[in-house]
Amino acid sequence: MAEQMSDDDERQQSPPSDLDFTSNKARTCIVTGSVSGHTEFQSLYPDQVLENVLENVLHFLTSRRDRNSASLVCKSWYRVEALTRSELFIGNCYAVSPARATARFTRVRALHLKGRPRFADFNLMPPDWGAHFNPWVLAFAKACPWLEKVYLKRMSVTDDDLATLAESFLGFKELVLVCCDGFGTSGLAIFVSKCRQLKVLDLIESEVSDDETDWISCFPEGESHLESLIFDCVECPINFEALERLVARSPSLKKLRLNRYVSIGQLYRLMVQAPQLTHLGTGSFSPSEVAGQGDQEPDYVTAFAACKSLVCLSGFREIIPDYLPAIYPICANLTSLNFSYANITAEQLKPIISNCHKLQVFWVLDSICDEGLQAVAATCKELRELRVFPVDAREDSDGPVSEVGFQAISEGCRKLQSILYFCQRMTNAAVIAMSRNCPDLVVFRLCIMGRHRPDHVTGEPMDDGFGAIVMNCKKLTRLAVSGLLTDKAFDYIGRYGKLVRTLSVAFAGDSDMALKYVLEGCPQLQKLEIRDSPFGDAALCSGLHHYYNMRFLWMSSCRLTHQGCQQIARAMPRLVVEVIRSADEEEVYDRVQTLYMYRSLEGPRNDAPKFVTIL
Amino acid sequence: MEVGRKMANMLGTDDDLNFKETELCLGLPGGIAVVAAGNETESSSSPKTNGKRGFSETVDLKLNLQSKESTMDLNKNLDDNGSKEKSGSAKDPAKPPAKAQVVGWPPVRSYRKNIMANQKNSSEESGNSGAALVKVSMDGAPYLRKVDLKMYKSYQELSDALAKMFSSFTMGNYGPQGMIDFMNESKLMDLLNSSDYVPSYEDKDGDWMLVGDVPWQMFVDSCKRLRIMKGSEAIGLAPRAMEKCKSRA
């Protein structure tokens, strides 16, 4: 699940990669003046040597931050860095055009693109907003035929794009699609049939339409190079016999995550073929309907015990808890466990979790209640990341987890770095406790599901709790707030959240001051997403000094007007200011429903749908 | 089955189409997985052809509406063209008046919400309140179908439905009632000796029985799957059926 962690969990990035072109040009102009003055005296030869040496050295530079810095030294370094950059990361696919990217980086092997803003996941934006992979695949097909790896997040990929990908890049090895859509099983079929060197096909939380094509059968015959096959999000039945044969002829397969159409009996057969797996997604983890015809149950325990390298376990999509004991043999080795689709109780969890001493990443449903969390806290001393999802994602549902479980975790799991916690009730005291117990926190996302809900015990706003987090957790880079919050909470964030790069705000704050505190106080802020908060044009203007340093700003259902947004657009020519209406809204009222703005070298995009107005 | 008819009227479609739409089979709810050749042509466009977004929208709407999960509701939402409500309303009268649900809050991805909703669906299906889905196979037919036995009130209705489902394959003439007359021993034996098809079912004990020997409701509760087999093959079942008939008479 490391792939799913956002890039905020990585080291901080400066200067930003997607806009270093302009700053480069500005800088190198000044620099090369003096450099070229020097080199005029020298012959070409030393320059050439220097560049060759540089090229060999820069090959070893992998961090994109370091590369961005290196490219700023002088024109020569810029050129060589561009030649040696093999992994290209573009955090906003509209910040730079495919043409510009391929013109500068000609030898790219891996492309990492991100598209839609995150709030689009929650239906806050009509579909077909954009983020199409198509222009990218076409541009790279022409310019970088040795591209081997593509990683896309929140982009629209069509079947044709998949075909182009497979046909244009002969040595293509890895495709990872996270939260993508626009393609179906027929696209997958073409892709796998033509990618003879394929090592990795990871489909993670993507929407795959069921074209009733048997794509598993389309993997070429003969030994496959597959190392990772993740398709747990594919919501259509697959040809199991074909899958079994595929696994049997994939000796390098390490990661296999099955979808819910694979029964536990079928899982058994696969595990027997592939005991070398390190990552396993179990599929449904229940018997198929036709089972129980008097067939003997396979020995699941032995099958799991044979997988001595298994460290990451997920799936359990339609779990029958009776089968849980099968995983006992491997609990002690697990570093990552995803139970977030398994509606299990604390009692069912305890025998498992009490053996998971090495667990670092744990995703679970709140069905385990505070009691289950206490069990986690008691055993999982190495826990780095915890995500607790709601079984019933509604504002007024019963809350099986609360500040009790939260505090228990903070006391037991001192090495915690990342937490996402959905609950119905919380107290400042528990949040303050966590800020003290878990000083290594980098990601803190607390979602109190009831809007404007105060401290459950004191009735106070949750200001002090979040304030303590930004004060005490000195490494914090990502923060999501909730509950009843006044401007004071944002004052704290602005004052202490000096490393915060991503901030998510919903139904919070009293006035423009809140947003001002943040925009003026957080120099590292790159991604700001706000919904349903009383921030208006004045607040928006207070961030003018900072917007070029940010990847994007999202504000929906706030108090922005067209004039206000227009002002920003005029003041900042390199910013694309999109005003997004909901799909059925015809009239252009003065109030802006959704503002999405981002820096870009290309100006307004030409693929904006009707409901988007670019100011 | 009163409920069944009411639902049909709600949809405002004729019975045939209604049956087709409410039929549950493998695949995404609302999506059309297998279409039997010779059945009436699909007139309603599936969410698939309109793009996947329709599905996630409608399921999201389902959650907002907090209605009892059934594909009938799902289809109704499809007809509504997936219009997004800014604040859903609790249409289920059984639940206490809930706070209006706001779009996209709590921030759980539709992907995850859908999965949890589907899980709830399947657990309800296996309960008594849900549908009684059984697989129906017919000897010689290339694929299976599924029927919800709770949709029918009598063997007659079931027989009509099965006949329509497998109408492209040879079905014997069962006489004016449509299905074999279970109570008529001699007629039964005639039929079993012919090459016409008879329906059989697997009951809770795992035994294969001839359809029709127990009262309808008992049949619905005990039937696990249906198989339409050639009359001649069903001979082996008949004695048992006769025994059960006789023991009841």
mmCIF file with all atom_site columns, N, CA and C in Angstrom, chain A residues 233-290:
data_model
loop_
_atom_site.group_PDB
_atom_site.id
_atom_site.type_symbol
_atom_site.label_atom_id
_atom_site.label_alt_id
_atom_site.label_comp_id
_atom_site.label_asym_id
_atom_site.label_entity_id
_atom_site.label_seq_id
_atom_site.pdbx_PDB_ins_code
_atom_site.Cartn_x
_atom_site.Cartn_y
_atom_site.Cartn_z
_atom_site.occupancy
_atom_site.B_iso_or_equiv
_atom_site.pdbx_formal_charge
_atom_site.auth_seq_id
_atom_site.auth_comp_id
_atom_site.auth_asym_id
_atom_site.auth_atom_id
_atom_site.pdbx_PDB_model_num
ATOM 1   N N  . CYS A 1 233 ? -9.918  -3.729  -7.808  1.00 0.00 ? 233 CYS A N  1
ATOM 2   C CA . CYS A 1 233 ? -11.004 -2.777  -8.018  1.00 0.00 ? 233 CYS A CA 1
ATOM 3   C C  . CYS A 1 233 ? -11.861 -3.121  -9.234  1.00 0.00 ? 233 CYS A C  1
ATOM 4   N N  . VAL A 1 234 ? -11.467 -4.161  -9.972  1.00 0.00 ? 234 VAL A N  1
ATOM 5   C CA . VAL A 1 234 ? -12.200 -4.490  -11.194 1.00 0.00 ? 234 VAL A CA 1
ATOM 6   C C  . VAL A 1 234 ? -13.478 -5.226  -10.829 1.00 0.00 ? 234 VAL A C  1
ATOM 7   N N  . GLU A 1 235 ? -14.598 -4.550  -11.052 1.00 0.00 ? 235 GLU A N  1
ATOM 8   C CA . GLU A 1 235 ? -15.870 -5.092  -10.574 1.00 0.00 ? 235 GLU A CA 1
ATOM 9   C C  . GLU A 1 235 ? -16.550 -5.944  -11.628 1.00 0.00 ? 235 GLU A C  1
ATOM 10  N N  . CYS A 1 236 ? -15.815 -6.898  -12.174 1.00 0.00 ? 236 CYS A N  1
ATOM 11  C CA . CYS A 1 236 ? -16.480 -7.857  -13.047 1.00 0.00 ? 236 CYS A CA 1
ATOM 12  C C  . CYS A 1 236 ? -15.801 -9.212  -12.916 1.00 0.00 ? 236 CYS A C  1
ATOM 13  N N  . PRO A 1 237 ? -16.549 -10.254 -13.186 1.00 0.00 ? 237 PRO A N  1
ATOM 14  C CA . PRO A 1 237 ? -15.993 -11.605 -13.037 1.00 0.00 ? 237 PRO A CA 1
ATOM 15  C C  . PRO A 1 237 ? -14.825 -11.798 -13.993 1.00 0.00 ? 237 PRO A C  1
ATOM 16  N N  . ILE A 1 238 ? -13.908 -12.670 -13.578 1.00 0.00 ? 238 ILE A N  1
ATOM 17  C CA . ILE A 1 238 ? -12.769 -12.957 -14.450 1.00 0.00 ? 238 ILE A CA 1
ATOM 18  C C  . ILE A 1 238 ? -12.711 -14.454 -14.713 1.00 0.00 ? 238 ILE A C  1
ATOM 19  N N  . ASN A 1 239 ? -11.957 -14.773 -15.709 1.00 0.00 ? 239 ASN A N  1
ATOM 20  C CA . ASN A 1 239 ? -11.781 -16.178 -16.085 1.00 0.00 ? 239 ASN A CA 1
ATOM 21  C C  . ASN A 1 239 ? -10.762 -16.795 -15.144 1.00 0.00 ? 239 ASN A C  1
ATOM 22  N N  . PHE A 1 240 ? -11.235 -17.548 -14.196 1.00 0.00 ? 240 PHE A N  1
ATOM 23  C CA . PHE A 1 240 ? -10.323 -18.012 -13.162 1.00 0.00 ? 240 PHE A CA 1
ATOM 24  C C  . PHE A 1 240 ? -9.300  -19.017 -13.691 1.00 0.00 ? 240 PHE A C  1
ATOM 25  N N  . GLU A 1 241 ? -9.733  -19.893 -14.553 1.00 0.00 ? 241 GLU A N  1
ATOM 26  C CA . GLU A 1 241 ? -8.790  -20.892 -15.075 1.00 0.00 ? 241 GLU A CA 1
ATOM 27  C C  . GLU A 1 241 ? -7.636  -20.202 -15.788 1.00 0.00 ? 241 GLU A C  1
ATOM 28  N N  . ALA A 1 242 ? -7.968  -19.168 -16.530 1.00 0.00 ? 242 ALA A N  1
ATOM 29  C CA . ALA A 1 242 ? -6.910  -18.424 -17.219 1.00 0.00 ? 242 ALA A CA 1
ATOM 30  C C  . ALA A 1 242 ? -5.983  -17.759 -16.213 1.00 0.00 ? 242 ALA A C  1
ATOM 31  N N  . LEU A 1 243 ? -6.559  -17.240 -15.147 1.00 0.00 ? 243 LEU A N  1
ATOM 32  C CA . LEU A 1 243 ? -5.736  -16.600 -14.119 1.00 0.00 ? 243 LEU A CA 1
ATOM 33  C C  . LEU A 1 243 ? -4.807  -17.612 -13.462 1.00 0.00 ? 243 LEU A C  1
ATOM 34  N N  . GLU A 1 244 ? -5.369  -18.782 -13.213 1.00 0.00 ? 244 GLU A N  1
ATOM 35  C CA . GLU A 1 244 ? -4.556  -19.821 -12.575 1.00 0.00 ? 244 GLU A CA 1
ATOM 36  C C  . GLU A 1 244 ? -3.354  -20.177 -13.456 1.00 0.00 ? 244 GLU A C  1
ATOM 37  N N  . ARG A 1 245 ? -3.625  -20.293 -14.753 1.00 0.00 ? 245 ARG A N  1
ATOM 38  C CA . ARG A 1 245 ? -2.525  -20.625 -15.671 1.00 0.00 ? 245 ARG A CA 1
ATOM 39  C C  . ARG A 1 245 ? -1.513  -19.484 -15.722 1.00 0.00 ? 245 ARG A C  1
ATOM 40  N N  . LEU A 1 246 ? -2.016  -18.277 -15.669 1.00 0.00 ? 246 LEU A N  1
ATOM 41  C CA . LEU A 1 246 ? -1.121  -17.117 -15.712 1.00 0.00 ? 246 LEU A CA 1
ATOM 42  C C  . LEU A 1 246 ? -0.214  -17.098 -14.495 1.00 0.00 ? 246 LEU A C  1
ATOM 43  N N  . VAL A 1 247 ? -0.794  -17.316 -13.338 1.00 0.00 ? 247 VAL A N  1
ATOM 44  C CA . VAL A 1 247 ? 0.009   -17.312 -12.107 1.00 0.00 ? 247 VAL A CA 1
ATOM 45  C C  . VAL A 1 247 ? 1.036   -18.430 -12.147 1.00 0.00 ? 247 VAL A C  1
ATOM 46  N N  . ALA A 1 248 ? 0.620   -19.566 -12.694 1.00 0.00 ? 248 ALA A N  1
ATOM 47  C CA . ALA A 1 248 ? 1.536   -20.714 -12.760 1.00 0.00 ? 248 ALA A CA 1
ATOM 48  C C  . ALA A 1 248 ? 2.746   -20.410 -13.633 1.00 0.00 ? 248 ALA A C  1
ATOM 49  N N  . ARG A 1 249 ? 2.565   -19.572 -14.661 1.00 0.00 ? 249 ARG A N  1
ATOM 50  C CA . ARG A 1 249 ? 3.701   -19.291 -15.540 1.00 0.00 ? 249 ARG A CA 1
ATOM 51  C C  . ARG A 1 249 ? 4.339   -17.939 -15.258 1.00 0.00 ? 249 ARG A C  1
ATOM 52  N N  . SER A 1 250 ? 4.116   -17.410 -14.062 1.00 0.00 ? 250 SER A N  1
ATOM 53  C CA . SER A 1 250 ? 4.728   -16.133 -13.676 1.00 0.00 ? 250 SER A CA 1
ATOM 54  C C  . SER A 1 250 ? 5.600   -16.344 -12.455 1.00 0.00 ? 250 SER A C  1
ATOM 55  N N  . PRO A 1 251 ? 6.803   -16.841 -12.669 1.00 0.00 ? 251 PRO A N  1
ATOM 56  C CA . PRO A 1 251 ? 7.664   -17.178 -11.527 1.00 0.00 ? 251 PRO A CA 1
ATOM 57  C C  . PRO A 1 251 ? 8.128   -15.963 -10.726 1.00 0.00 ? 251 PRO A C  1
ATOM 58  N N  . SER A 1 252 ? 8.092   -14.780 -11.369 1.00 0.00 ? 252 SER A N  1
ATOM 59  C CA . SER A 1 252 ? 8.545   -13.583 -10.654 1.00 0.00 ? 252 SER A CA 1
ATOM 60  C C  . SER A 1 252 ? 7.434   -12.878 -9.903  1.00 0.00 ? 252 SER A C  1
ATOM 61  N N  . LEU A 1 253 ? 6.244   -13.427 -9.956  1.00 0.00 ? 253 LEU A N  1
ATOM 62  C CA . LEU A 1 253 ? 5.099   -12.732 -9.367  1.00 0.00 ? 253 LEU A CA 1
ATOM 63  C C  . LEU A 1 253 ? 5.261   -12.577 -7.868  1.00 0.00 ? 253 LEU A C  1
ATOM 64  N N  . LYS A 1 254 ? 5.221   -11.307 -7.425  1.00 0.00 ? 254 LYS A N  1
ATOM 65  C CA . LYS A 1 254 ? 5.365   -11.037 -6.005  1.00 0.00 ? 254 LYS A CA 1
ATOM 66  C C  . LYS A 1 254 ? 4.102   -10.419 -5.420  1.00 0.00 ? 254 LYS A C  1
ATOM 67  N N  . LYS A 1 255 ? 3.396   -9.666  -6.253  1.00 0.00 ? 255 LYS A N  1
ATOM 68  C CA . LYS A 1 255 ? 2.218   -8.970  -5.753  1.00 0.00 ? 255 LYS A CA 1
ATOM 69  C C  . LYS A 1 255 ? 1.003   -9.395  -6.556  1.00 0.00 ? 255 LYS A C  1
ATOM 70  N N  . LEU A 1 256 ? 0.014   -9.876  -5.838  1.00 0.00 ? 256 LEU A N  1
ATOM 71  C CA . LEU A 1 256 ? -1.210  -10.324 -6.499  1.00 0.00 ? 256 LEU A CA 1
ATOM 72  C C  . LEU A 1 256 ? -2.392  -9.887  -5.652  1.00 0.00 ? 256 LEU A C  1
ATOM 73  N N  . ARG A 1 257 ? -3.230  -9.017  -6.227  1.00 0.00 ? 257 ARG A N  1
ATOM 74  C CA . ARG A 1 257 ? -4.409  -8.600  -5.477  1.00 0.00 ? 257 ARG A CA 1
ATOM 75  C C  . ARG A 1 257 ? -5.631  -8.878  -6.331  1.00 0.00 ? 257 ARG A C  1
ATOM 76  N N  . LEU A 1 258 ? -6.436  -9.796  -5.822  1.00 0.00 ? 258 LEU A N  1
ATOM 77  C CA . LEU A 1 258 ? -7.567  -10.329 -6.571  1.00 0.00 ? 258 LEU A CA 1
ATOM 78  C C  . LEU A 1 258 ? -8.820  -9.519  -6.320  1.00 0.00 ? 258 LEU A C  1
ATOM 79  N N  . ASN A 1 259 ? -9.764  -9.620  -7.233  1.00 0.00 ? 259 ASN A N  1
ATOM 80  C CA . ASN A 1 259 ? -11.027 -8.921  -7.010  1.00 0.00 ? 259 ASN A CA 1
ATOM 81  C C  . ASN A 1 259 ? -12.025 -9.827  -6.308  1.00 0.00 ? 259 ASN A C  1
ATOM 82  N N  . ARG A 1 260 ? -13.190 -9.260  -6.022  1.00 0.00 ? 260 ARG A N  1
ATOM 83  C CA . ARG A 1 260 ? -14.122 -9.974  -5.150  1.00 0.00 ? 260 ARG A CA 1
ATOM 84  C C  . ARG A 1 260 ? -14.807 -11.153 -5.830  1.00 0.00 ? 260 ARG A C  1
ATOM 85  N N  . TYR A 1 261 ? -14.529 -11.314 -7.118  1.00 0.00 ? 261 TYR A N  1
ATOM 86  C CA . TYR A 1 261 ? -15.130 -12.444 -7.820  1.00 0.00 ? 261 TYR A CA 1
ATOM 87  C C  . TYR A 1 261 ? -14.301 -13.712 -7.679  1.00 0.00 ? 261 TYR A C  1
ATOM 88  N N  . VAL A 1 262 ? -13.218 -13.604 -6.934  1.00 0.00 ? 262 VAL A N  1
ATOM 89  C CA . VAL A 1 262 ? -12.400 -14.788 -6.691  1.00 0.00 ? 262 VAL A CA 1
ATOM 90  C C  . VAL A 1 262 ? -12.767 -15.327 -5.317  1.00 0.00 ? 262 VAL A C  1
ATOM 91  N N  . SER A 1 263 ? -13.218 -16.557 -5.272  1.00 0.00 ? 263 SER A N  1
ATOM 92  C CA . SER A 1 263 ? -13.653 -17.133 -3.999  1.00 0.00 ? 263 SER A CA 1
ATOM 93  C C  . SER A 1 263 ? -12.452 -17.610 -3.211  1.00 0.00 ? 263 SER A C  1
ATOM 94  N N  . ILE A 1 264 ? -12.707 -17.987 -1.985  1.00 0.00 ? 264 ILE A N  1
ATOM 95  C CA . ILE A 1 264 ? -11.594 -18.424 -1.138  1.00 0.00 ? 264 ILE A CA 1
ATOM 96  C C  . ILE A 1 264 ? -11.026 -19.758 -1.621  1.00 0.00 ? 264 ILE A C  1
ATOM 97  N N  . GLY A 1 265 ? -11.893 -20.573 -2.195  1.00 0.00 ? 265 GLY A N  1
ATOM 98  C CA . GLY A 1 265 ? -11.413 -21.834 -2.756  1.00 0.00 ? 265 GLY A CA 1
ATOM 99  C C  . GLY A 1 265 ? -10.450 -21.576 -3.911  1.00 0.00 ? 265 GLY A C  1
ATOM 100 N N  . GLN A 1 266 ? -10.798 -20.603 -4.727  1.00 0.00 ? 266 GLN A N  1
ATOM 101 C CA . GLN A 1 266 ? -9.930  -20.258 -5.856  1.00 0.00 ? 266 GLN A CA 1
ATOM 102 C C  . GLN A 1 266 ? -8.650  -19.607 -5.354  1.00 0.00 ? 266 GLN A C  1
ATOM 103 N N  . LEU A 1 267 ? -8.782  -18.794 -4.310  1.00 0.00 ? 267 LEU A N  1
ATOM 104 C CA . LEU A 1 267 ? -7.604  -18.182 -3.700  1.00 0.00 ? 267 LEU A CA 1
ATOM 105 C C  . LEU A 1 267 ? -6.614  -19.251 -3.286  1.00 0.00 ? 267 LEU A C  1
ATOM 106 N N  . TYR A 1 268 ? -7.152  -20.291 -2.698  1.00 0.00 ? 268 TYR A N  1
ATOM 107 C CA . TYR A 1 268 ? -6.294  -21.393 -2.255  1.00 0.00 ? 268 TYR A CA 1
ATOM 108 C C  . TYR A 1 268 ? -5.474  -21.942 -3.410  1.00 0.00 ? 268 TYR A C  1
ATOM 109 N N  . ARG A 1 269 ? -6.159  -22.169 -4.510  1.00 0.00 ? 269 ARG A N  1
ATOM 110 C CA . ARG A 1 269 ? -5.453  -22.745 -5.666  1.00 0.00 ? 269 ARG A CA 1
ATOM 111 C C  . ARG A 1 269 ? -4.335  -21.821 -6.154  1.00 0.00 ? 269 ARG A C  1
ATOM 112 N N  . LEU A 1 270 ? -4.578  -20.538 -6.090  1.00 0.00 ? 270 LEU A N  1
ATOM 113 C CA . LEU A 1 270 ? -3.551  -19.598 -6.538  1.00 0.00 ? 270 LEU A CA 1
ATOM 114 C C  . LEU A 1 270 ? -2.390  -19.549 -5.562  1.00 0.00 ? 270 LEU A C  1
ATOM 115 N N  . MET A 1 271 ? -2.699  -19.572 -4.287  1.00 0.00 ? 271 MET A N  1
ATOM 116 C CA . MET A 1 271 ? -1.639  -19.485 -3.284  1.00 0.00 ? 271 MET A CA 1
ATOM 117 C C  . MET A 1 271 ? -0.707  -20.683 -3.366  1.00 0.00 ? 271 MET A C  1
ATOM 118 N N  . VAL A 1 272 ? -1.300  -21.811 -3.674  1.00 0.00 ? 272 VAL A N  1
ATOM 119 C CA . VAL A 1 272 ? -0.490  -23.024 -3.820  1.00 0.00 ? 272 VAL A CA 1
ATOM 120 C C  . VAL A 1 272 ? 0.493   -22.874 -4.977  1.00 0.00 ? 272 VAL A C  1
ATOM 121 N N  . GLN A 1 273 ? 0.049   -22.176 -6.020  1.00 0.00 ? 273 GLN A N  1
ATOM 122 C CA . GLN A 1 273 ? 0.929   -21.943 -7.177  1.00 0.00 ? 273 GLN A CA 1
ATOM 123 C C  . GLN A 1 273 ? 1.990   -20.900 -6.902  1.00 0.00 ? 273 GLN A C  1
ATOM 124 N N  . ALA A 1 274 ? 1.705   -19.992 -5.968  1.00 0.00 ? 274 ALA A N  1
ATOM 125 C CA . ALA A 1 274 ? 2.595   -18.834 -5.805  1.00 0.00 ? 274 ALA A CA 1
ATOM 126 C C  . ALA A 1 274 ? 2.939   -18.562 -4.352  1.00 0.00 ? 274 ALA A C  1
ATOM 127 N N  . PRO A 1 275 ? 3.653   -19.461 -3.719  1.00 0.00 ? 275 PRO A N  1
ATOM 128 C CA . PRO A 1 275 ? 4.016   -19.232 -2.314  1.00 0.00 ? 275 PRO A CA 1
ATOM 129 C C  . PRO A 1 275 ? 5.068   -18.136 -2.140  1.00 0.00 ? 275 PRO A C  1
ATOM 130 N N  . GLN A 1 276 ? 5.599   -17.634 -3.266  1.00 0.00 ? 276 GLN A N  1
ATOM 131 C CA . GLN A 1 276 ? 6.639   -16.618 -3.168  1.00 0.00 ? 276 GLN A CA 1
ATOM 132 C C  . GLN A 1 276 ? 6.058   -15.210 -3.017  1.00 0.00 ? 276 GLN A C  1
ATOM 133 N N  . LEU A 1 277 ? 4.730   -15.114 -2.999  1.00 0.00 ? 277 LEU A N  1
ATOM 134 C CA . LEU A 1 277 ? 4.104   -13.796 -2.947  1.00 0.00 ? 277 LEU A CA 1
ATOM 135 C C  . LEU A 1 277 ? 4.500   -13.003 -1.710  1.00 0.00 ? 277 LEU A C  1
ATOM 136 N N  . THR A 1 278 ? 4.683   -11.694 -1.926  1.00 0.00 ? 278 THR A N  1
ATOM 137 C CA . THR A 1 278 ? 4.934   -10.806 -0.798  1.00 0.00 ? 278 THR A CA 1
ATOM 138 C C  . THR A 1 278 ? 3.695   -9.969  -0.482  1.00 0.00 ? 278 THR A C  1
ATOM 139 N N  . HIS A 1 279 ? 2.895   -9.687  -1.516  1.00 0.00 ? 279 HIS A N  1
ATOM 140 C CA . HIS A 1 279 ? 1.690   -8.883  -1.332  1.00 0.00 ? 279 HIS A CA 1
ATOM 141 C C  . HIS A 1 279 ? 0.511   -9.683  -1.860  1.00 0.00 ? 279 HIS A C  1
ATOM 142 N N  . LEU A 1 280 ? -0.494  -9.853  -1.015  1.00 0.00 ? 280 LEU A N  1
ATOM 143 C CA . LEU A 1 280 ? -1.648  -10.641 -1.445  1.00 0.00 ? 280 LEU A CA 1
ATOM 144 C C  . LEU A 1 280 ? -2.953  -9.928  -1.125  1.00 0.00 ? 280 LEU A C  1
ATOM 145 N N  . GLY A 1 281 ? -3.799  -9.816  -2.144  1.00 0.00 ? 281 GLY A N  1
ATOM 146 C CA . GLY A 1 281 ? -5.166  -9.340  -1.921  1.00 0.00 ? 281 GLY A CA 1
ATOM 147 C C  . GLY A 1 281 ? -6.081  -10.530 -2.085  1.00 0.00 ? 281 GLY A C  1
ATOM 148 N N  . THR A 1 282 ? -6.804  -10.883 -1.046  1.00 0.00 ? 282 THR A N  1
ATOM 149 C CA . THR A 1 282 ? -7.458  -12.185 -0.989  1.00 0.00 ? 282 THR A CA 1
ATOM 150 C C  . THR A 1 282 ? -8.744  -12.324 -1.787  1.00 0.00 ? 282 THR A C  1
ATOM 151 N N  . GLY A 1 283 ? -9.217  -11.264 -2.400  1.00 0.00 ? 283 GLY A N  1
ATOM 152 C CA . GLY A 1 283 ? -10.498 -11.395 -3.104  1.00 0.00 ? 283 GLY A CA 1
ATOM 153 C C  . GLY A 1 283 ? -11.635 -11.412 -2.103  1.00 0.00 ? 283 GLY A C  1
ATOM 154 N N  . SER A 1 284 ? -12.634 -12.225 -2.360  1.00 0.00 ? 284 SER A N  1
ATOM 155 C CA . SER A 1 284 ? -13.841 -12.167 -1.532  1.00 0.00 ? 284 SER A CA 1
ATOM 156 C C  . SER A 1 284 ? -13.613 -12.734 -0.127  1.00 0.00 ? 284 SER A C  1
ATOM 157 N N  . PHE A 1 285 ? -12.752 -13.720 -0.022  1.00 0.00 ? 285 PHE A N  1
ATOM 158 C CA . PHE A 1 285 ? -12.500 -14.446 1.234   1.00 0.00 ? 285 PHE A CA 1
ATOM 159 C C  . PHE A 1 285 ? -13.768 -15.102 1.735   1.00 0.00 ? 285 PHE A C  1
ATOM 160 N N  . SER A 1 286 ? -14.556 -15.574 0.801   1.00 0.00 ? 286 SER A N  1
ATOM 161 C CA . SER A 1 286 ? -15.714 -16.378 1.172   1.00 0.00 ? 286 SER A CA 1
ATOM 162 C C  . SER A 1 286 ? -15.901 -17.414 0.078   1.00 0.00 ? 286 SER A C  1
ATOM 163 N N  . PRO A 1 287 ? -16.608 -18.480 0.409   1.00 0.00 ? 287 PRO A N  1
ATOM 164 C CA . PRO A 1 287 ? -16.775 -19.521 -0.604  1.00 0.00 ? 287 PRO A CA 1
ATOM 165 C C  . PRO A 1 287 ? -17.721 -19.064 -1.699  1.00 0.00 ? 287 PRO A C  1
ATOM 166 N N  . SER A 1 288 ? -17.575 -19.644 -2.869  1.00 0.00 ? 288 SER A N  1
ATOM 167 C CA . SER A 1 288 ? -18.502 -19.314 -3.945  1.00 0.00 ? 288 SER A CA 1
ATOM 168 C C  . SER A 1 288 ? -19.835 -19.964 -3.658  1.00 0.00 ? 288 SER A C  1
ATOM 169 N N  . GLU A 1 289 ? -20.862 -19.553 -4.387  1.00 0.00 ? 289 GLU A N  1
ATOM 170 C CA . GLU A 1 289 ? -22.216 -20.052 -4.108  1.00 0.00 ? 289 GLU A CA 1
ATOM 171 C C  . GLU A 1 289 ? -22.349 -21.543 -4.285  1.00 0.00 ? 289 GLU A C  1
ATOM 172 N N  . VAL A 1 290 ? -21.633 -22.065 -5.276  1.00 0.00 ? 290 VAL A N  1
ATOM 173 C CA . VAL A 1 290 ? -21.818 -23.487 -5.568  1.00 0.00 ? 290 VAL A CA 1
ATOM 174 C C  . VAL A 1 290 ? -21.057 -24.392 -4.625  1.00 0.00 ? 290 VAL A C  1
#
